Amino acid sequence: MATHDLWTPDRLPDPFAGVAKFLFDWIPLLVLVVGWEVASGRAVSESVLPPPTAVAAATVDLFATGEVIPHLAVSLLRVGVGLGLSIAVGVLLGIGMSQSDAVEDFFDVFLSLIYPLPKTALVPLALLWLGIGTKTAVLIVFLACLLPIVMNANNAAENVDQNLIRSARMMGTSDRRLFWKVVIPATIPEILTGIRQAIPFAFISLISAELIASEQGMGRLIRDAGSIGRYPAMFATIVIISAVAYTAVYGFEQIRERVLVWT
Amino acid sequence: MDGRIGISHLEKVYGEGSERTKAIDDLSFDIDGGEFTSVVGPSGCGKSTLLYIIAGFLDITNGTVSVDGTPIDGPGTDRGVVFQDYALFPWRTVKENVLYGLEEAGVPDEEADATAQRFIDMMDLSGFENKYPKELSGGMKQRVALARTLAYDPKILLMDEPFGALDQPLRETLQDQLIDIWGDLDKTVVFITHDVEEAVYLSERVMIMTRHPGTKKTVTEVDLDRSRPREDIVTSEEFTRKKNEVWRSLREETKSEVQP
């Protein structure tokens, strides 16, 4: 989050500095929420922009009635499978392209073609091929996440420090083992960076696919609530999926820092 | 004694056609097992190329380079390279870096551990076994790199300006440590440097290379009593004479470089 860099609380003792920084980081959001609360029903009609208090109540309600649970579960499954597939394929492809010119030449054209394409533009096509539901959503999530993962993995695998490779070969590591002993560990930081970049794409593409091509999921819930005028519930669903996406990114960053103690 | 290096009519050409550049031209030089040889020369003279050829990283265009009579065919554990940029595996701790060559050689865990610890202690790295390279200073990183290379016991140490990135006091400490190791462990050392004083201080022979394309220009034999403390050696009349001899020879090469 960009707001984390705005202010460095050098002059305060540590415990206060932590609290102060936290507050400072979240003040913009607080200002927005308060402004929204005030504006709703005054500057803008409450039916178009329900106040945050109503959205909060709808959020609690969505969980209390259990209405959101199956949608959230389906959405998380789709993100998990789509992202998981893109990690598996992306890492293999990225590193494979660095190891073999034939592999690189073959896949390069496809990657170059899908790179500038908004992946959500493929939703209607995916719908035609795979029908409404999980398969379509997973395909779109997979495609949206694939490129950052392939590119980071490929870039890292192609730029492994030559002297590390030379050292390993000098110490008796065969070309085949070199891959596991040097190339893979040297590439892990960038692979994790690629995954980190892909997580937001996963949620964006998921919701886009579910808005159009799903009977279930958070995207579908947003559409349904919106189409019958349950605006507080619609906003609540957006808030919930945003919070989930934020938690996924934050959680992944924590894991990444722990894995990469050596960087 | 093992660890002999034979270089005969070595020629190394990079590139093809109009891109062709000759890096090394008709270089012949023999290094005895256990000998400490430095190679100095103006930048771009091919001294690093020479080292990489002995290491087996580069192919030869013409001539032969052999270790104990066997032509070099790629990298191998009979030789060890110490790079200026340390080339430590950043994801491995100090201990794990030193263990690398032993793991690859299939040395049983307990024995490997004892050997690694011995070289960690020898290089004054005790207490830092579980640190990652990023947590170490440049001097310590280079000591880890030396320990890692020594641990798998190559006969030949190939050192590519290993202390070039370190400040003077640190460099001197490591030079003295290297002399002690060389005395104790009977290694053949080929040491690339552009520092004349370093070359004379460390080596039994200093080969000066001509500038581009590089070949052997002169060889200065240095016979110093290295059991004396550094201050006695560097202030001795013999050290100064040898240093000037190498410096003058190198100077002729760098001077011609300045001419248009």
Short mmCIF file of C-alpha atoms in Angstrom, two decimals:
data_model
loop_
_atom_site.label_atom_id
_atom_site.label_comp_id
_atom_site.label_asym_id
_atom_site.label_seq_id
_atom_site.Cartn_x
_atom_site.Cartn_y
_atom_site.Cartn_z
CA MET A 1 0.00 0.00 0.00
CA ALA A 2 1.36 3.34 -1.01
CA THR A 3 0.11 5.03 2.15
CA HIS A 4 2.64 3.02 4.20
CA ASP A 5 5.44 5.16 2.83
CA LEU A 6 3.94 8.56 3.41
CA TRP A 7 5.16 9.13 6.91
CA THR A 8 8.07 7.88 8.95
CA PRO A 9 7.48 8.44 12.65
CA ASP A 10 11.13 8.93 13.67
CA ARG A 11 10.50 11.29 16.54
CA LEU A 12 8.15 9.16 18.62
CA PRO A 13 9.00 6.34 21.04
CA ASP A 14 8.47 2.92 19.47
CA PRO A 15 5.12 1.77 20.90
CA PHE A 16 3.50 5.12 20.17
CA ALA A 17 5.14 5.32 16.77
CA GLY A 18 3.54 2.01 15.81
CA VAL A 19 0.07 3.11 16.88
CA ALA A 20 0.50 6.57 15.35
CA LYS A 21 1.64 5.16 12.04
CA PHE A 22 -1.30 2.74 11.99
CA LEU A 23 -3.75 5.58 12.62
CA PHE A 24 -2.03 7.82 10.11
CA ASP A 25 -2.15 5.12 7.44
CA TRP A 26 -5.87 4.60 7.92
CA ILE A 27 -6.95 8.21 8.33
CA PRO A 28 -7.64 8.67 4.58
CA LEU A 29 -10.01 5.71 4.65
CA LEU A 30 -11.69 7.05 7.78
CA VAL A 31 -12.17 10.46 6.12
CA LEU A 32 -13.73 8.75 3.11
CA VAL A 33 -16.12 6.69 5.24
CA VAL A 34 -17.20 9.66 7.34
CA GLY A 35 -17.68 11.80 4.21
CA TRP A 36 -19.67 9.02 2.63
CA GLU A 37 -21.87 8.68 5.72
CA VAL A 38 -22.55 12.39 5.71
CA ALA A 39 -23.18 12.62 1.97
CA SER A 40 -25.51 9.64 1.85
CA GLY A 41 -29.12 10.76 2.08
CA ARG A 42 -28.08 14.41 1.75
CA ALA A 43 -25.95 15.05 -1.32
CA VAL A 44 -26.84 11.72 -2.90
CA SER A 45 -29.96 9.63 -2.56
CA GLU A 46 -29.61 6.89 0.05
CA SER A 47 -30.99 4.33 -2.38
CA VAL A 48 -28.11 4.97 -4.80
CA LEU A 49 -25.40 5.37 -2.18
CA PRO A 50 -26.36 3.58 1.04
CA PRO A 51 -24.48 4.92 4.10
CA PRO A 52 -21.55 2.90 5.54
CA THR A 53 -23.61 2.09 8.60
CA ALA A 54 -26.19 0.41 6.39
CA VAL A 55 -23.43 -1.40 4.47
CA ALA A 56 -21.90 -2.57 7.77
CA ALA A 57 -25.28 -3.83 8.92
CA ALA A 58 -25.78 -5.64 5.59
CA THR A 59 -22.32 -7.21 5.94
CA VAL A 60 -23.17 -8.59 9.37
CA ASP A 61 -26.49 -9.72 8.00
CA LEU A 62 -24.91 -11.56 5.04
CA PHE A 63 -22.82 -13.60 7.46
CA ALA A 64 -25.54 -13.98 10.11
CA THR A 65 -28.02 -15.43 7.63
CA GLY A 66 -25.25 -17.43 6.00
CA GLU A 67 -26.25 -16.07 2.62
CA VAL A 68 -22.72 -15.08 1.63
CA ILE A 69 -21.01 -18.28 2.75
CA PRO A 70 -21.62 -20.55 -0.30
CA HIS A 71 -20.78 -17.67 -2.67
CA LEU A 72 -17.59 -16.88 -0.82
CA ALA A 73 -16.62 -20.55 -0.70
CA VAL A 74 -17.12 -20.97 -4.46
CA SER A 75 -15.19 -17.78 -5.21
CA LEU A 76 -12.29 -18.79 -2.98
CA LEU A 77 -12.18 -22.22 -4.59
CA ARG A 78 -12.03 -20.63 -8.06
CA VAL A 79 -9.29 -18.20 -7.08
CA GLY A 80 -7.37 -21.00 -5.38
CA VAL A 81 -7.58 -23.40 -8.30
CA GLY A 82 -6.97 -20.73 -10.97
CA LEU A 83 -4.03 -19.20 -9.15
CA GLY A 84 -2.65 -22.63 -8.22
CA LEU A 85 -2.77 -23.76 -11.84
CA SER A 86 -1.14 -20.56 -13.05
CA ILE A 87 1.66 -20.98 -10.49
CA ALA A 88 2.30 -24.59 -11.53
CA VAL A 89 2.20 -23.87 -15.26
CA GLY A 90 3.80 -20.42 -15.01
CA VAL A 91 6.83 -21.52 -13.03
CA LEU A 92 7.39 -24.55 -15.27
CA LEU A 93 6.99 -22.48 -18.42
CA GLY A 94 9.07 -19.54 -17.19
CA ILE A 95 11.99 -21.69 -16.13
CA GLY A 96 11.55 -24.09 -19.07
CA MET A 97 11.84 -21.18 -21.50
CA SER A 98 15.09 -20.12 -19.88
CA GLN A 99 16.57 -23.60 -20.22
CA SER A 100 15.58 -24.41 -23.80
CA ASP A 101 15.49 -22.21 -26.89
CA ALA A 102 12.95 -24.55 -28.51
CA VAL A 103 10.53 -24.14 -25.59
CA GLU A 104 11.08 -20.38 -25.63
CA ASP A 105 10.52 -20.04 -29.39
CA PHE A 106 7.37 -22.13 -29.21
CA PHE A 107 5.64 -20.33 -26.35
CA ASP A 108 6.98 -16.84 -26.91
CA VAL A 109 4.45 -15.98 -29.61
CA PHE A 110 1.48 -17.08 -27.49
CA LEU A 111 2.68 -15.12 -24.49
CA SER A 112 3.33 -12.04 -26.61
CA LEU A 113 -0.19 -12.30 -28.02
CA ILE A 114 -2.03 -12.70 -24.72
CA TYR A 115 0.11 -10.13 -22.92
CA PRO A 116 -1.70 -6.97 -24.15
CA LEU A 117 -5.10 -8.65 -24.18
CA PRO A 118 -7.46 -7.82 -21.29
CA LYS A 119 -8.13 -11.33 -20.01
CA THR A 120 -11.71 -10.43 -19.10
CA ALA A 121 -12.38 -9.87 -22.81
CA LEU A 122 -12.21 -13.65 -23.11
CA VAL A 123 -15.10 -14.25 -20.70
CA PRO A 124 -17.79 -14.52 -23.42
CA LEU A 125 -15.59 -16.90 -25.40
CA ALA A 126 -14.83 -19.00 -22.32
CA LEU A 127 -18.54 -19.02 -21.59
CA LEU A 128 -19.21 -20.38 -25.05
CA TRP A 129 -16.65 -23.16 -24.66
CA LEU A 130 -16.96 -24.08 -21.03
CA GLY A 131 -20.45 -22.90 -20.10
CA ILE A 132 -21.60 -21.06 -17.05
CA GLY A 133 -19.76 -21.76 -13.82
CA THR A 134 -16.50 -22.75 -12.25
CA LYS A 135 -14.58 -23.88 -15.35
CA THR A 136 -14.99 -20.51 -17.05
CA ALA A 137 -14.04 -18.57 -13.94
CA VAL A 138 -10.99 -20.76 -13.34
CA LEU A 139 -9.81 -20.35 -16.94
CA ILE A 140 -10.06 -16.57 -16.74
CA VAL A 141 -8.30 -16.42 -13.37
CA PHE A 142 -5.63 -18.76 -14.70
CA LEU A 143 -4.98 -16.61 -17.79
CA ALA A 144 -4.94 -13.38 -15.81
CA CYS A 145 -2.36 -14.75 -13.33
CA LEU A 146 -0.19 -16.63 -15.80
CA LEU A 147 1.82 -13.77 -17.31
CA PRO A 148 3.25 -12.09 -14.23
CA ILE A 149 4.28 -15.51 -12.93
CA VAL A 150 5.84 -16.66 -16.22
CA MET A 151 7.64 -13.39 -16.75
CA ASN A 152 9.11 -13.12 -13.27
CA ALA A 153 10.18 -16.76 -13.24
CA ASN A 154 11.65 -16.52 -16.73
CA ASN A 155 13.49 -13.30 -16.06
CA ALA A 156 15.01 -14.64 -12.85
CA ALA A 157 15.99 -17.98 -14.35
CA GLU A 158 17.71 -16.26 -17.26
CA ASN A 159 19.64 -13.91 -15.01
CA VAL A 160 21.04 -16.30 -12.44
CA ASP A 161 24.47 -15.00 -11.37
CA GLN A 162 26.93 -16.78 -13.68
CA ASN A 163 29.54 -17.01 -10.95
CA LEU A 164 27.14 -19.03 -8.78
CA ILE A 165 26.72 -21.46 -11.66
CA ARG A 166 30.48 -21.56 -12.25
CA SER A 167 31.15 -22.14 -8.55
CA ALA A 168 28.67 -25.00 -8.42
CA ARG A 169 30.05 -26.64 -11.54
CA MET A 170 33.57 -26.28 -10.17
CA MET A 171 32.44 -28.10 -7.03
CA GLY A 172 31.21 -31.04 -9.06
CA THR A 173 27.54 -30.22 -9.71
CA SER A 174 26.33 -31.77 -12.96
CA ASP A 175 24.25 -29.75 -15.42
CA ARG A 176 21.10 -31.61 -14.42
CA ARG A 177 21.61 -31.13 -10.69
CA LEU A 178 22.59 -27.51 -11.28
CA PHE A 179 18.94 -26.84 -11.99
CA TRP A 180 17.82 -27.95 -8.53
CA LYS A 181 20.88 -26.83 -6.59
CA VAL A 182 21.29 -23.34 -8.06
CA VAL A 183 18.74 -22.25 -10.67
CA ILE A 184 15.62 -23.01 -8.61
CA PRO A 185 16.74 -21.48 -5.30
CA ALA A 186 18.16 -18.42 -7.10
CA THR A 187 14.80 -17.98 -8.85
CA ILE A 188 12.50 -18.36 -5.84
CA PRO A 189 12.46 -14.66 -4.79
CA GLU A 190 11.20 -13.56 -8.21
CA ILE A 191 8.73 -16.45 -8.42
CA LEU A 192 7.23 -15.21 -5.16
CA THR A 193 7.20 -11.65 -6.51
CA GLY A 194 5.30 -12.91 -9.57
CA ILE A 195 2.73 -14.66 -7.39
CA ARG A 196 2.38 -11.52 -5.28
CA GLN A 197 1.65 -9.52 -8.44
CA ALA A 198 -0.82 -12.15 -9.63
CA ILE A 199 -3.03 -12.25 -6.51
CA PRO A 200 -4.89 -8.96 -7.22
CA PHE A 201 -5.29 -10.01 -10.87
CA ALA A 202 -6.87 -13.25 -9.64
CA PHE A 203 -9.59 -11.41 -7.72
CA ILE A 204 -10.20 -8.84 -10.46
CA SER A 205 -10.64 -11.50 -13.13
CA LEU A 206 -12.68 -13.71 -10.82
CA ILE A 207 -15.29 -11.05 -10.18
CA SER A 208 -15.39 -10.09 -13.88
CA ALA A 209 -16.05 -13.69 -14.86
CA GLU A 210 -18.63 -14.24 -12.13
CA LEU A 211 -20.53 -11.07 -13.02
CA ILE A 212 -21.24 -12.53 -16.44
CA ALA A 213 -20.84 -16.25 -16.37
CA SER A 214 -21.78 -17.76 -13.05
CA GLU A 215 -24.75 -18.88 -11.02
CA GLN A 216 -22.76 -18.51 -7.83
CA GLY A 217 -19.85 -16.62 -6.39
CA MET A 218 -19.27 -13.13 -5.07
CA GLY A 219 -19.51 -11.56 -8.53
CA ARG A 220 -22.89 -13.12 -9.09
CA LEU A 221 -24.04 -11.99 -5.65
CA ILE A 222 -23.03 -8.40 -6.48
CA ARG A 223 -25.01 -8.57 -9.72
CA ASP A 224 -28.08 -10.14 -8.10
CA ALA A 225 -28.15 -7.73 -5.17
CA GLY A 226 -27.68 -4.80 -7.56
CA SER A 227 -30.39 -5.92 -9.99
CA ILE A 228 -33.11 -6.19 -7.33
CA GLY A 229 -32.15 -2.99 -5.52
CA ARG A 230 -30.46 -4.50 -2.46
CA TYR A 231 -27.76 -1.85 -2.62
CA PRO A 232 -26.50 -2.20 0.96
CA ALA A 233 -26.00 -5.96 0.33
CA MET A 234 -24.30 -5.20 -2.99
CA PHE A 235 -21.88 -2.81 -1.31
CA ALA A 236 -21.40 -5.29 1.53
CA THR A 237 -20.39 -8.01 -0.94
CA ILE A 238 -17.88 -5.66 -2.55
CA VAL A 239 -16.48 -4.83 0.88
CA ILE A 240 -16.19 -8.50 1.82
CA ILE A 241 -14.38 -9.56 -1.36
CA SER A 242 -12.08 -6.54 -1.12
CA ALA A 243 -11.22 -7.45 2.46
CA VAL A 244 -10.56 -11.04 1.42
CA ALA A 245 -8.29 -9.91 -1.44
CA TYR A 246 -6.44 -7.51 0.84
CA THR A 247 -5.95 -10.25 3.43
CA ALA A 248 -4.67 -12.63 0.74
CA VAL A 249 -2.05 -10.12 -0.42
CA TYR A 250 -1.04 -9.19 3.11
CA GLY A 251 -0.88 -12.82 4.25
CA PHE A 252 1.19 -13.78 1.24
CA GLU A 253 3.64 -10.97 1.91
CA GLN A 254 4.09 -12.21 5.47
CA ILE A 255 4.79 -15.73 4.23
CA ARG A 256 7.17 -14.41 1.58
CA GLU A 257 9.20 -12.48 4.14
CA ARG A 258 9.51 -15.59 6.25
CA VAL A 259 10.58 -17.78 3.34
CA LEU A 260 13.12 -15.23 2.11
CA VAL A 261 15.04 -14.60 5.32
CA TRP A 262 18.21 -14.78 3.24
CA THR A 263 17.44 -11.93 0.86
CA MET B 1 53.80 -33.05 -6.35
CA ASP B 2 50.34 -32.87 -7.93
CA GLY B 3 48.69 -29.71 -9.10
CA ARG B 4 51.01 -28.91 -12.02
CA ILE B 5 49.61 -26.65 -14.72
CA GLY B 6 51.03 -26.79 -18.23
CA ILE B 7 50.18 -24.07 -20.71
CA SER B 8 51.57 -24.50 -24.20
CA HIS B 9 51.09 -22.16 -27.20
CA LEU B 10 47.71 -21.11 -25.85
CA GLU B 11 45.62 -18.98 -28.16
CA LYS B 12 42.16 -17.69 -27.37
CA VAL B 13 39.99 -15.89 -29.91
CA TYR B 14 36.57 -14.46 -29.11
CA GLY B 15 33.88 -13.99 -31.75
CA GLU B 16 33.85 -14.60 -35.47
CA GLY B 17 34.41 -12.67 -38.69
CA SER B 18 34.77 -8.94 -38.18
CA GLU B 19 33.98 -9.43 -34.49
CA ARG B 20 37.08 -11.58 -34.04
CA THR B 21 39.34 -10.45 -31.24
CA LYS B 22 42.37 -12.31 -30.06
CA ALA B 23 42.46 -12.24 -26.27
CA ILE B 24 45.49 -14.47 -25.73
CA ASP B 25 48.27 -15.09 -28.23
CA ASP B 26 50.85 -17.91 -28.08
CA LEU B 27 51.19 -18.11 -24.33
CA SER B 28 53.40 -20.85 -22.91
CA PHE B 29 53.96 -21.15 -19.18
CA ASP B 30 54.39 -23.99 -16.71
CA ILE B 31 53.43 -23.84 -13.06
CA ASP B 32 54.79 -26.41 -10.61
CA GLY B 33 52.64 -28.23 -8.11
CA GLY B 34 52.45 -26.24 -4.89
CA GLU B 35 53.76 -23.08 -6.50
CA PHE B 36 52.26 -19.65 -5.88
CA THR B 37 52.11 -17.66 -9.11
CA SER B 38 50.60 -14.25 -9.66
CA VAL B 39 49.56 -12.91 -13.02
CA VAL B 40 49.59 -9.14 -13.51
CA GLY B 41 48.92 -7.12 -16.62
CA PRO B 42 47.13 -4.05 -17.91
CA SER B 43 43.35 -4.23 -17.96
CA GLY B 44 42.05 -6.16 -20.94
CA CYS B 45 45.26 -8.20 -21.27
CA GLY B 46 43.38 -11.46 -20.93
CA LYS B 47 44.52 -12.42 -17.43
CA SER B 48 41.00 -13.28 -16.34
CA THR B 49 40.48 -15.12 -19.62
CA LEU B 50 43.56 -17.17 -18.81
CA LEU B 51 42.17 -18.02 -15.37
CA TYR B 52 38.78 -18.98 -16.80
CA ILE B 53 40.49 -21.24 -19.33
CA ILE B 54 42.39 -23.03 -16.56
CA ALA B 55 39.11 -23.27 -14.64
CA GLY B 56 37.49 -24.89 -17.67
CA PHE B 57 34.81 -22.22 -18.16
CA LEU B 58 36.15 -21.23 -21.59
CA ASP B 59 37.22 -23.26 -24.61
CA ILE B 60 40.69 -22.97 -26.07
CA THR B 61 41.16 -21.83 -29.67
CA ASN B 62 44.64 -23.31 -30.10
CA GLY B 63 47.34 -24.89 -27.97
CA THR B 64 46.97 -26.97 -24.83
CA VAL B 65 46.32 -26.39 -21.15
CA SER B 66 46.70 -29.35 -18.86
CA VAL B 67 46.61 -30.23 -15.19
CA ASP B 68 49.08 -32.94 -14.20
CA GLY B 69 49.47 -33.84 -17.86
CA THR B 70 45.74 -34.24 -18.57
CA PRO B 71 44.20 -31.64 -20.89
CA ILE B 72 41.48 -29.60 -19.20
CA ASP B 73 37.95 -30.62 -20.12
CA GLY B 74 35.52 -28.31 -18.34
CA PRO B 75 35.31 -27.43 -14.65
CA GLY B 76 36.33 -30.04 -12.09
CA THR B 77 36.96 -30.57 -8.41
CA ASP B 78 40.74 -30.77 -8.86
CA ARG B 79 40.56 -26.96 -9.12
CA GLY B 80 38.76 -24.31 -7.09
CA VAL B 81 37.91 -20.76 -8.07
CA VAL B 82 37.66 -17.75 -5.75
CA PHE B 83 35.88 -14.82 -7.40
CA GLN B 84 36.17 -11.13 -6.61
CA ASP B 85 32.41 -10.97 -5.99
CA TYR B 86 32.58 -14.00 -3.63
CA ALA B 87 29.84 -15.96 -5.48
CA LEU B 88 28.39 -17.33 -2.25
CA PHE B 89 24.99 -19.01 -2.45
CA PRO B 90 22.80 -16.36 -0.78
CA TRP B 91 20.16 -18.91 0.28
CA ARG B 92 22.72 -20.95 2.19
CA THR B 93 24.18 -20.09 5.57
CA VAL B 94 27.95 -19.84 6.07
CA LYS B 95 28.08 -23.48 7.17
CA GLU B 96 25.87 -24.65 4.31
CA ASN B 97 28.03 -22.77 1.80
CA VAL B 98 31.18 -24.43 3.12
CA LEU B 99 29.42 -27.80 3.05
CA TYR B 100 28.40 -27.48 -0.60
CA GLY B 101 31.42 -29.10 -2.25
CA LEU B 102 31.46 -31.86 0.36
CA GLU B 103 27.77 -32.62 -0.27
CA GLU B 104 28.41 -32.80 -3.99
CA ALA B 105 31.34 -35.16 -3.40
CA GLY B 106 29.08 -37.44 -1.36
CA VAL B 107 31.11 -37.12 1.84
CA PRO B 108 29.15 -38.66 4.77
CA ASP B 109 27.32 -36.05 6.87
CA GLU B 110 29.38 -36.31 10.03
CA GLU B 111 32.71 -36.19 8.26
CA ALA B 112 31.54 -33.31 6.03
CA ASP B 113 30.38 -31.41 9.08
CA ALA B 114 33.73 -31.83 10.83
CA THR B 115 35.66 -30.79 7.72
CA ALA B 116 33.47 -27.74 7.15
CA GLN B 117 33.86 -26.70 10.78
CA ARG B 118 37.65 -27.06 10.54
CA PHE B 119 37.82 -24.60 7.64
CA ILE B 120 35.30 -22.27 9.24
CA ASP B 121 37.55 -22.15 12.31
CA MET B 122 40.66 -21.76 10.16
CA MET B 123 39.15 -18.71 8.46
CA ASP B 124 38.11 -17.16 11.83
CA LEU B 125 34.42 -17.58 11.08
CA SER B 126 33.45 -19.42 14.28
CA GLY B 127 30.19 -18.05 15.63
CA PHE B 128 28.97 -17.07 12.17
CA GLU B 129 28.04 -20.57 10.98
CA ASN B 130 24.33 -19.82 10.81
CA LYS B 131 24.56 -16.36 9.27
CA TYR B 132 23.47 -15.74 5.72
CA PRO B 133 25.94 -14.03 3.31
CA LYS B 134 23.91 -10.81 3.30
CA GLU B 135 24.66 -10.46 7.02
CA LEU B 136 28.44 -10.51 6.47
CA SER B 137 31.01 -7.87 5.54
CA GLY B 138 32.98 -8.16 2.29
CA GLY B 139 36.04 -9.50 4.07
CA MET B 140 34.03 -12.17 5.84
CA LYS B 141 32.27 -13.16 2.65
CA GLN B 142 35.62 -13.69 0.97
CA ARG B 143 36.79 -15.81 3.92
CA VAL B 144 33.64 -17.92 3.56
CA ALA B 145 34.37 -18.28 -0.16
CA LEU B 146 37.93 -19.39 0.65
CA ALA B 147 36.70 -21.85 3.29
CA ARG B 148 34.14 -23.24 0.83
CA THR B 149 36.83 -23.76 -1.81
CA LEU B 150 39.39 -25.23 0.57
CA ALA B 151 36.85 -27.59 2.19
CA TYR B 152 36.54 -29.87 -0.84
CA ASP B 153 40.34 -29.95 -1.15
CA PRO B 154 41.16 -28.97 -4.73
CA LYS B 155 44.86 -29.18 -5.63
CA ILE B 156 44.76 -25.86 -7.42
CA LEU B 157 43.35 -22.53 -6.23
CA LEU B 158 42.41 -20.10 -9.00
CA MET B 159 41.89 -16.62 -7.60
CA ASP B 160 40.45 -13.81 -9.74
CA GLU B 161 41.39 -10.52 -8.03
CA PRO B 162 39.88 -11.93 -4.84
CA PHE B 163 40.79 -9.01 -2.59
CA GLY B 164 40.21 -6.26 -5.16
CA ALA B 165 36.97 -5.07 -3.57
CA LEU B 166 38.35 -4.88 -0.02
CA ASP B 167 39.98 -1.95 1.74
CA GLN B 168 43.73 -1.96 2.38
CA PRO B 169 43.95 -3.21 6.01
CA LEU B 170 41.47 -5.99 5.31
CA ARG B 171 43.30 -6.92 2.15
CA GLU B 172 46.56 -7.23 4.08
CA THR B 173 44.95 -9.45 6.71
CA LEU B 174 43.56 -11.75 4.06
CA GLN B 175 46.86 -11.80 2.17
CA ASP B 176 48.63 -12.99 5.33
CA GLN B 177 45.91 -15.56 5.95
CA LEU B 178 46.31 -16.81 2.39
CA ILE B 179 50.08 -17.17 2.81
CA ASP B 180 49.55 -19.23 5.97
CA ILE B 181 47.01 -21.47 4.23
CA TRP B 182 49.26 -21.91 1.24
CA GLY B 183 52.14 -22.87 3.53
CA ASP B 184 49.99 -25.36 5.47
CA LEU B 185 47.93 -26.96 2.75
CA ASP B 186 50.31 -27.33 -0.23
CA LYS B 187 48.09 -25.81 -2.88
CA THR B 188 49.06 -24.57 -6.28
CA VAL B 189 47.83 -20.99 -6.44
CA VAL B 190 47.23 -18.90 -9.55
CA PHE B 191 46.45 -15.39 -8.39
CA ILE B 192 45.18 -12.70 -10.75
CA THR B 193 45.71 -9.13 -9.56
CA HIS B 194 46.47 -5.67 -10.84
CA ASP B 195 48.20 -4.74 -7.57
CA VAL B 196 51.98 -5.09 -8.04
CA GLU B 197 52.74 -5.00 -4.31
CA GLU B 198 50.18 -7.72 -3.65
CA ALA B 199 51.64 -9.90 -6.40
CA VAL B 200 55.21 -9.56 -5.12
CA TYR B 201 54.22 -9.97 -1.49
CA LEU B 202 52.33 -13.20 -2.09
CA SER B 203 53.99 -15.07 -4.88
CA GLU B 204 57.07 -17.04 -5.76
CA ARG B 205 56.76 -16.00 -9.36
CA VAL B 206 55.01 -13.07 -10.99
CA MET B 207 54.07 -13.34 -14.67
CA ILE B 208 53.59 -9.99 -16.36
CA MET B 209 51.37 -10.08 -19.43
CA THR B 210 51.51 -7.83 -22.46
CA ARG B 211 48.50 -5.77 -23.29
CA HIS B 212 46.00 -6.87 -25.90
CA PRO B 213 46.39 -9.57 -27.16
CA GLY B 214 47.87 -10.91 -23.97
CA THR B 215 50.88 -13.12 -23.77
CA LYS B 216 53.73 -13.72 -21.37
CA LYS B 217 55.99 -10.68 -21.25
CA THR B 218 58.38 -11.31 -18.38
CA VAL B 219 58.50 -13.54 -15.34
CA THR B 220 59.96 -12.27 -12.08
CA GLU B 221 61.12 -14.81 -9.53
CA VAL B 222 60.51 -13.63 -5.97
CA ASP B 223 62.39 -15.46 -3.26
CA LEU B 224 61.35 -13.82 -0.01
CA ASP B 225 61.56 -15.34 3.44
CA ARG B 226 57.84 -15.20 4.18
CA SER B 227 58.15 -16.43 7.76
CA ARG B 228 59.01 -12.87 8.74
CA PRO B 229 56.36 -10.36 9.79
CA ARG B 230 54.83 -8.23 7.04
CA GLU B 231 56.60 -5.01 8.09
CA ASP B 232 60.00 -6.71 7.77
CA ILE B 233 59.19 -8.07 4.34
CA VAL B 234 57.74 -4.92 2.82
CA THR B 235 60.59 -2.76 4.11
CA SER B 236 63.29 -5.14 2.92
CA GLU B 237 65.54 -4.01 0.10
CA GLU B 238 64.81 -7.18 -1.88
CA PHE B 239 61.04 -6.63 -1.77
CA THR B 240 61.43 -3.08 -3.04
CA ARG B 241 63.76 -4.21 -5.83
CA LYS B 242 61.35 -6.92 -7.01
CA LYS B 243 58.39 -4.59 -6.77
CA ASN B 244 60.16 -2.01 -8.93
CA GLU B 245 61.17 -4.68 -11.44
CA VAL B 246 57.57 -5.84 -11.87
CA TRP B 247 56.26 -2.28 -11.80
CA ARG B 248 58.66 -1.15 -14.56
CA SER B 249 57.77 -4.09 -16.77
CA LEU B 250 54.05 -3.47 -16.26
CA ARG B 251 54.56 0.26 -16.75
CA GLU B 252 55.90 -0.28 -20.27
CA GLU B 253 52.65 -2.01 -21.15
CA THR B 254 50.29 0.50 -19.59
CA LYS B 255 52.29 3.39 -21.08
CA SER B 256 51.88 2.09 -24.61
CA GLU B 257 48.17 1.92 -23.92
CA VAL B 258 47.95 5.68 -23.49
CA GLN B 259 49.41 6.38 -26.96
CA PRO B 260 46.78 6.92 -29.65
#
